[in-house]
Amino acid sequence: MHPNPLVTLSIVSHGHGPLIDAMVAQLDELPSLNGVRLIVTLNVCNEPFAFESRPLRHLQLVVIRNSSPMGFGANHNQAFERCETSWFAILNPDLSITADVFTSLIDIANKKMAALIVPQIFNSTGFREDSVRWNLTPWSLVKRRLGVKGEDDIDDGRFRWFAGMFYLVQSAAYRKIGGFNTHYFLYCEDYDLCARMHLAGQSLWLCREIQIIHDARRASWKSRHYLMMHLKSLIRVWTSVPLWRIALRDLSATRRPRQITPCP
C-alpha cells in the first residue's frame, strides 16, 4: 500500500440511484483506499444519494450536485478541478470493483511510462467486452457489427482507443491536453480523449491481468433520444481533426511503435 493517496476517484451518476450507492459502498470496503478522495457528481436534479448524509469508513467523499445536467466529459472535468493527486480515475457507476486495482495499475503505468492505463473489462455474464477499439471510422463500426473486435492483434502498431468505463489517467497528462472535449455531450468523449493523448505522444496501455466487471446499460440501444445524441457525437468525430490525422497515418504507415501493449 502506498503511504499517501496517489489517486482521486470520480463517478458521475445520471440518475443511477441504487447503482451508485452500491458502488460507493463497495469501494469504501477497501482499507487500502483509506484517505482517497471520491468525488461523486449527481447530474440529475434532486437525485437521491444514500451516502450524502452518512459517513464513510475509508474514503473522503465529495458530493457535487449539478443545478442542470452536464455531459460526461464536462462532469469529469469539473471533478478534476478538485483533484490534488498524481492520478485521476474516471469510473462508471455500473462497475464492480471488489479489490484495490488502483495501486497495481499505478505501479504498472509508472513502470511502462504510460499516461493512461485501463484494466480488461468483462460484462456481468463473464464475457470480455470490446472495450479496446480501432480508430472510430465508419468502417470500424461495420467491423464491430460483424463481430471483429479491435483488441485482436493489438501489437500491430495501429492506434487503439479505450471505451471510457474505467480510465486511470496521469493528472499532468490530463491537464496538459485540457481534459475532455466538452463539445461532446454524452458519447465519444472517450475516443476524443484517447486520440488527443495519442497525438500528443502519450502512451495508452491495456493491462489484461487486472479485470473489472461492467454491467452496461446501453441506453442508446433503447431510446430514440439517446440514439440521436450518439449519432450527433459520431458525426462530430467523423469531421474532427484527430480522427483524420490518425486515419491518414494508419493508411501511410506499414508499422509503427506499439500504442497499446498487454501487461507481461
Short mmCIF file of C-alpha atoms in Angstrom, two decimals:
data_model
loop_
_atom_site.label_atom_id
_atom_site.label_comp_id
_atom_site.label_asym_id
_atom_site.label_seq_id
_atom_site.Cartn_x
_atom_site.Cartn_y
_atom_site.Cartn_z
CA MET A 1 0.00 0.00 0.00
CA HIS A 2 1.26 3.49 -0.81
CA PRO A 3 1.81 5.68 2.29
CA ASN A 4 -0.20 8.57 0.79
CA PRO A 5 -3.16 8.57 -1.61
CA LEU A 6 -1.96 8.78 -5.20
CA VAL A 7 -5.35 8.77 -6.87
CA THR A 8 -8.62 10.69 -6.87
CA LEU A 9 -11.76 8.80 -7.91
CA SER A 10 -14.53 10.39 -9.97
CA ILE A 11 -18.00 8.87 -10.52
CA VAL A 12 -20.91 10.59 -12.25
CA SER A 13 -24.49 9.47 -11.65
CA HIS A 14 -27.07 10.20 -14.32
CA GLY A 15 -29.95 9.07 -12.12
CA HIS A 16 -28.34 5.71 -11.40
CA GLY A 17 -29.86 5.53 -7.91
CA PRO A 18 -29.10 2.19 -6.21
CA LEU A 19 -26.20 1.52 -8.59
CA ILE A 20 -24.20 4.49 -7.35
CA ASP A 21 -24.99 3.65 -3.72
CA ALA A 22 -23.82 0.06 -4.20
CA MET A 23 -20.59 1.08 -5.92
CA VAL A 24 -19.66 3.65 -3.27
CA ALA A 25 -20.34 1.09 -0.53
CA GLN A 26 -18.18 -1.45 -2.36
CA LEU A 27 -15.25 0.94 -2.75
CA ASP A 28 -15.49 2.01 0.88
CA GLU A 29 -14.98 -1.60 1.97
CA LEU A 30 -11.38 -1.46 0.71
CA PRO A 31 -9.00 -0.45 3.55
CA SER A 32 -6.23 0.30 1.06
CA LEU A 33 -8.30 3.24 -0.20
CA ASN A 34 -8.18 4.90 3.20
CA GLY A 35 -7.87 8.65 2.71
CA VAL A 36 -8.58 8.52 -1.02
CA ARG A 37 -10.87 11.28 -2.24
CA LEU A 38 -14.02 10.08 -4.02
CA ILE A 39 -15.90 12.74 -5.98
CA VAL A 40 -19.50 11.81 -6.75
CA THR A 41 -21.32 14.08 -9.19
CA LEU A 42 -25.11 13.88 -9.13
CA ASN A 43 -26.13 15.06 -12.56
CA VAL A 44 -29.91 14.80 -12.17
CA CYS A 45 -31.80 17.36 -10.09
CA ASN A 46 -32.96 16.06 -6.68
CA GLU A 47 -31.29 12.69 -7.27
CA PRO A 48 -31.17 10.70 -4.01
CA PHE A 49 -27.80 9.53 -2.73
CA ALA A 50 -27.61 7.37 0.38
CA PHE A 51 -24.13 8.47 1.46
CA GLU A 52 -24.68 12.20 1.26
CA SER A 53 -25.58 12.25 4.95
CA ARG A 54 -23.90 9.02 6.02
CA PRO A 55 -20.16 8.92 6.89
CA LEU A 56 -17.84 6.59 5.01
CA ARG A 57 -15.24 4.39 6.71
CA HIS A 58 -12.25 4.89 4.43
CA LEU A 59 -12.98 7.24 1.54
CA GLN A 60 -13.09 11.02 1.73
CA LEU A 61 -16.35 11.82 -0.01
CA VAL A 62 -17.01 14.99 -2.01
CA VAL A 63 -20.52 15.37 -3.47
CA ILE A 64 -21.28 17.72 -6.35
CA ARG A 65 -24.93 18.41 -7.18
CA ASN A 66 -25.47 19.98 -10.58
CA SER A 67 -28.24 22.55 -10.94
CA SER A 68 -28.71 21.33 -14.53
CA PRO A 69 -27.39 18.22 -16.31
CA MET A 70 -23.93 18.35 -17.84
CA GLY A 71 -22.20 15.99 -20.25
CA PHE A 72 -19.94 13.09 -19.34
CA GLY A 73 -16.75 14.98 -20.10
CA ALA A 74 -17.83 18.25 -18.51
CA ASN A 75 -18.74 16.45 -15.29
CA HIS A 76 -15.37 14.70 -15.01
CA ASN A 77 -13.53 17.92 -15.90
CA GLN A 78 -15.44 19.60 -13.08
CA ALA A 79 -14.42 16.83 -10.69
CA PHE A 80 -10.81 17.07 -11.86
CA GLU A 81 -10.69 20.65 -10.58
CA ARG A 82 -10.78 19.06 -7.11
CA CYS A 83 -8.03 16.53 -7.90
CA GLU A 84 -4.79 17.09 -5.97
CA THR A 85 -3.20 13.71 -6.66
CA SER A 86 -0.88 12.39 -9.38
CA TRP A 87 -3.57 10.12 -10.84
CA PHE A 88 -7.23 10.60 -11.66
CA ALA A 89 -9.64 7.66 -12.00
CA ILE A 90 -12.75 8.03 -14.19
CA LEU A 91 -15.27 5.34 -13.25
CA ASN A 92 -18.73 4.37 -14.49
CA PRO A 93 -21.30 3.80 -11.72
CA ASP A 94 -22.13 0.34 -13.13
CA LEU A 95 -18.74 -1.22 -12.33
CA SER A 96 -17.97 -3.88 -9.75
CA ILE A 97 -14.63 -3.23 -8.00
CA THR A 98 -14.00 -5.64 -5.15
CA ALA A 99 -10.23 -5.15 -4.79
CA ASP A 100 -7.78 -2.27 -4.89
CA VAL A 101 -6.88 -2.36 -8.58
CA PHE A 102 -5.74 1.26 -8.50
CA THR A 103 -2.43 0.68 -6.71
CA SER A 104 -1.46 -2.14 -9.08
CA LEU A 105 -2.41 -0.15 -12.17
CA ILE A 106 -0.46 2.90 -11.00
CA ASP A 107 2.64 0.78 -10.37
CA ILE A 108 2.39 -0.77 -13.84
CA ALA A 109 1.75 2.58 -15.51
CA ASN A 110 4.81 4.09 -13.83
CA LYS A 111 7.00 1.21 -14.96
CA LYS A 112 5.69 1.44 -18.53
CA MET A 113 5.68 5.26 -18.58
CA ALA A 114 2.00 5.21 -19.51
CA ALA A 115 -0.20 8.28 -19.19
CA LEU A 116 -3.44 6.30 -19.36
CA ILE A 117 -3.98 2.71 -18.29
CA VAL A 118 -7.09 0.54 -18.19
CA PRO A 119 -7.94 -2.96 -16.94
CA GLN A 120 -9.53 -5.70 -19.02
CA ILE A 121 -13.32 -5.26 -18.98
CA PHE A 122 -15.78 -8.14 -18.72
CA ASN A 123 -19.57 -7.97 -18.70
CA SER A 124 -21.77 -9.38 -15.93
CA THR A 125 -22.11 -12.73 -17.76
CA GLY A 126 -18.35 -13.24 -17.82
CA PHE A 127 -17.65 -12.37 -21.47
CA ARG A 128 -14.89 -9.95 -22.43
CA GLU A 129 -16.26 -6.64 -23.68
CA ASP A 130 -14.92 -4.95 -26.80
CA SER A 131 -13.56 -2.08 -24.74
CA VAL A 132 -10.44 -1.69 -26.89
CA ARG A 133 -11.32 -0.44 -30.35
CA TRP A 134 -9.93 0.75 -33.67
CA ASN A 135 -9.93 4.37 -34.77
CA LEU A 136 -13.61 5.42 -34.74
CA THR A 137 -14.20 5.50 -38.51
CA PRO A 138 -17.46 4.38 -40.18
CA TRP A 139 -15.77 1.20 -41.40
CA SER A 140 -14.57 0.40 -37.86
CA LEU A 141 -18.23 0.36 -36.78
CA VAL A 142 -19.03 -2.04 -39.61
CA LYS A 143 -16.25 -4.35 -38.37
CA ARG A 144 -17.71 -4.26 -34.84
CA ARG A 145 -21.17 -5.12 -36.17
CA LEU A 146 -19.61 -8.07 -37.97
CA GLY A 147 -18.05 -9.21 -34.68
CA VAL A 148 -14.45 -8.24 -35.48
CA LYS A 149 -13.10 -6.66 -32.29
CA GLY A 150 -10.38 -4.04 -32.06
CA GLU A 151 -8.44 -5.99 -29.44
CA ASP A 152 -7.32 -8.57 -31.98
CA ASP A 153 -3.63 -8.20 -32.91
CA ILE A 154 -3.20 -5.18 -30.65
CA ASP A 155 0.55 -5.47 -31.16
CA ASP A 156 0.26 -4.45 -34.83
CA GLY A 157 1.33 -0.85 -34.21
CA ARG A 158 -2.03 0.72 -35.05
CA PHE A 159 -3.86 3.19 -32.81
CA ARG A 160 -6.49 1.76 -30.46
CA TRP A 161 -8.74 3.65 -28.05
CA PHE A 162 -10.43 2.57 -24.84
CA ALA A 163 -14.14 2.71 -24.06
CA GLY A 164 -14.44 5.07 -21.11
CA MET A 165 -15.99 2.96 -18.35
CA PHE A 166 -12.69 2.84 -16.41
CA TYR A 167 -9.78 5.19 -17.01
CA LEU A 168 -6.77 5.73 -14.79
CA VAL A 169 -5.05 8.79 -16.21
CA GLN A 170 -1.98 10.71 -15.13
CA SER A 171 -3.16 14.08 -13.85
CA ALA A 172 -0.37 16.04 -15.54
CA ALA A 173 -1.18 14.50 -18.93
CA TYR A 174 -4.92 15.07 -18.47
CA ARG A 175 -4.30 18.69 -17.55
CA LYS A 176 -1.90 19.23 -20.45
CA ILE A 177 -4.47 18.34 -23.10
CA GLY A 178 -7.29 20.18 -21.31
CA GLY A 179 -9.20 17.10 -20.19
CA PHE A 180 -12.30 16.00 -22.06
CA ASN A 181 -13.63 17.98 -25.01
CA THR A 182 -16.94 19.35 -23.70
CA HIS A 183 -18.35 19.79 -27.20
CA TYR A 184 -19.22 16.10 -26.87
CA PHE A 185 -22.16 15.72 -24.51
CA LEU A 186 -22.56 12.04 -23.66
CA TYR A 187 -20.93 9.89 -26.33
CA CYS A 188 -17.47 9.71 -27.96
CA GLU A 189 -15.71 11.87 -25.36
CA ASP A 190 -13.61 8.80 -24.54
CA TYR A 191 -12.49 8.37 -28.14
CA ASP A 192 -11.57 12.05 -28.47
CA LEU A 193 -9.55 12.00 -25.22
CA CYS A 194 -7.55 8.91 -26.28
CA ALA A 195 -6.96 10.31 -29.77
CA ARG A 196 -5.65 13.64 -28.48
CA MET A 197 -3.43 11.94 -25.88
CA HIS A 198 -2.06 9.65 -28.57
CA LEU A 199 -1.33 12.55 -30.91
CA ALA A 200 0.38 14.37 -28.02
CA GLY A 201 2.82 11.47 -27.75
CA GLN A 202 1.31 9.87 -24.62
CA SER A 203 1.21 6.10 -24.14
CA LEU A 204 -2.10 4.25 -23.73
CA TRP A 205 -1.89 0.86 -22.03
CA LEU A 206 -4.15 -2.14 -21.54
CA CYS A 207 -3.50 -4.44 -18.57
CA ARG A 208 -5.14 -7.81 -19.18
CA GLU A 209 -4.06 -9.18 -15.80
CA ILE A 210 -6.41 -6.84 -13.93
CA GLN A 211 -10.06 -7.47 -14.67
CA ILE A 212 -13.19 -5.45 -13.89
CA ILE A 213 -16.89 -6.31 -14.28
CA HIS A 214 -19.06 -3.80 -16.12
CA ASP A 215 -22.85 -4.11 -16.16
CA ALA A 216 -23.57 -1.95 -19.21
CA ARG A 217 -26.96 -0.22 -19.65
CA ARG A 218 -26.73 0.61 -23.39
CA ALA A 219 -29.21 3.50 -23.25
CA SER A 220 -28.70 4.39 -26.92
CA TRP A 221 -29.97 0.93 -27.93
CA LYS A 222 -33.31 1.51 -26.19
CA SER A 223 -34.03 5.24 -26.51
CA ARG A 224 -34.51 7.29 -29.69
CA HIS A 225 -33.35 10.38 -27.78
CA TYR A 226 -30.04 8.80 -26.75
CA LEU A 227 -29.60 7.23 -30.18
CA MET A 228 -29.83 10.65 -31.81
CA MET A 229 -27.31 12.04 -29.31
CA HIS A 230 -24.99 9.16 -30.15
CA LEU A 231 -25.28 9.78 -33.88
CA LYS A 232 -24.63 13.50 -33.39
CA SER A 233 -21.42 12.71 -31.50
CA LEU A 234 -20.32 10.25 -34.20
CA ILE A 235 -20.74 12.92 -36.86
CA ARG A 236 -18.63 15.28 -34.75
CA VAL A 237 -15.91 12.60 -34.51
CA TRP A 238 -16.00 11.88 -38.25
CA THR A 239 -15.41 15.55 -39.02
CA SER A 240 -12.70 16.01 -36.38
CA VAL A 241 -9.01 16.67 -36.97
CA PRO A 242 -7.74 13.95 -34.53
CA LEU A 243 -9.64 11.17 -36.32
CA TRP A 244 -8.33 12.06 -39.75
CA ARG A 245 -4.78 12.64 -38.57
CA ILE A 246 -4.77 9.11 -37.13
CA ALA A 247 -6.59 7.60 -40.13
CA LEU A 248 -4.14 9.07 -42.62
CA ARG A 249 -1.20 7.95 -40.51
CA ASP A 250 -2.59 4.40 -40.37
CA LEU A 251 -3.01 4.37 -44.14
CA SER A 252 0.51 5.59 -44.85
CA ALA A 253 2.46 3.61 -42.27
CA THR A 254 3.24 -0.08 -42.58
CA ARG A 255 4.45 -0.43 -38.99
CA ARG A 256 4.71 1.93 -36.05
CA PRO A 257 5.78 1.57 -32.37
CA ARG A 258 3.26 -0.05 -30.07
CA GLN A 259 0.31 2.08 -28.91
CA ILE A 260 -1.32 -0.44 -26.57
CA THR A 261 0.54 -3.32 -25.02
CA PRO A 262 -0.77 -6.00 -22.63
CA CYS A 263 0.92 -6.32 -19.27
CA PRO A 264 3.53 -9.10 -19.10
#
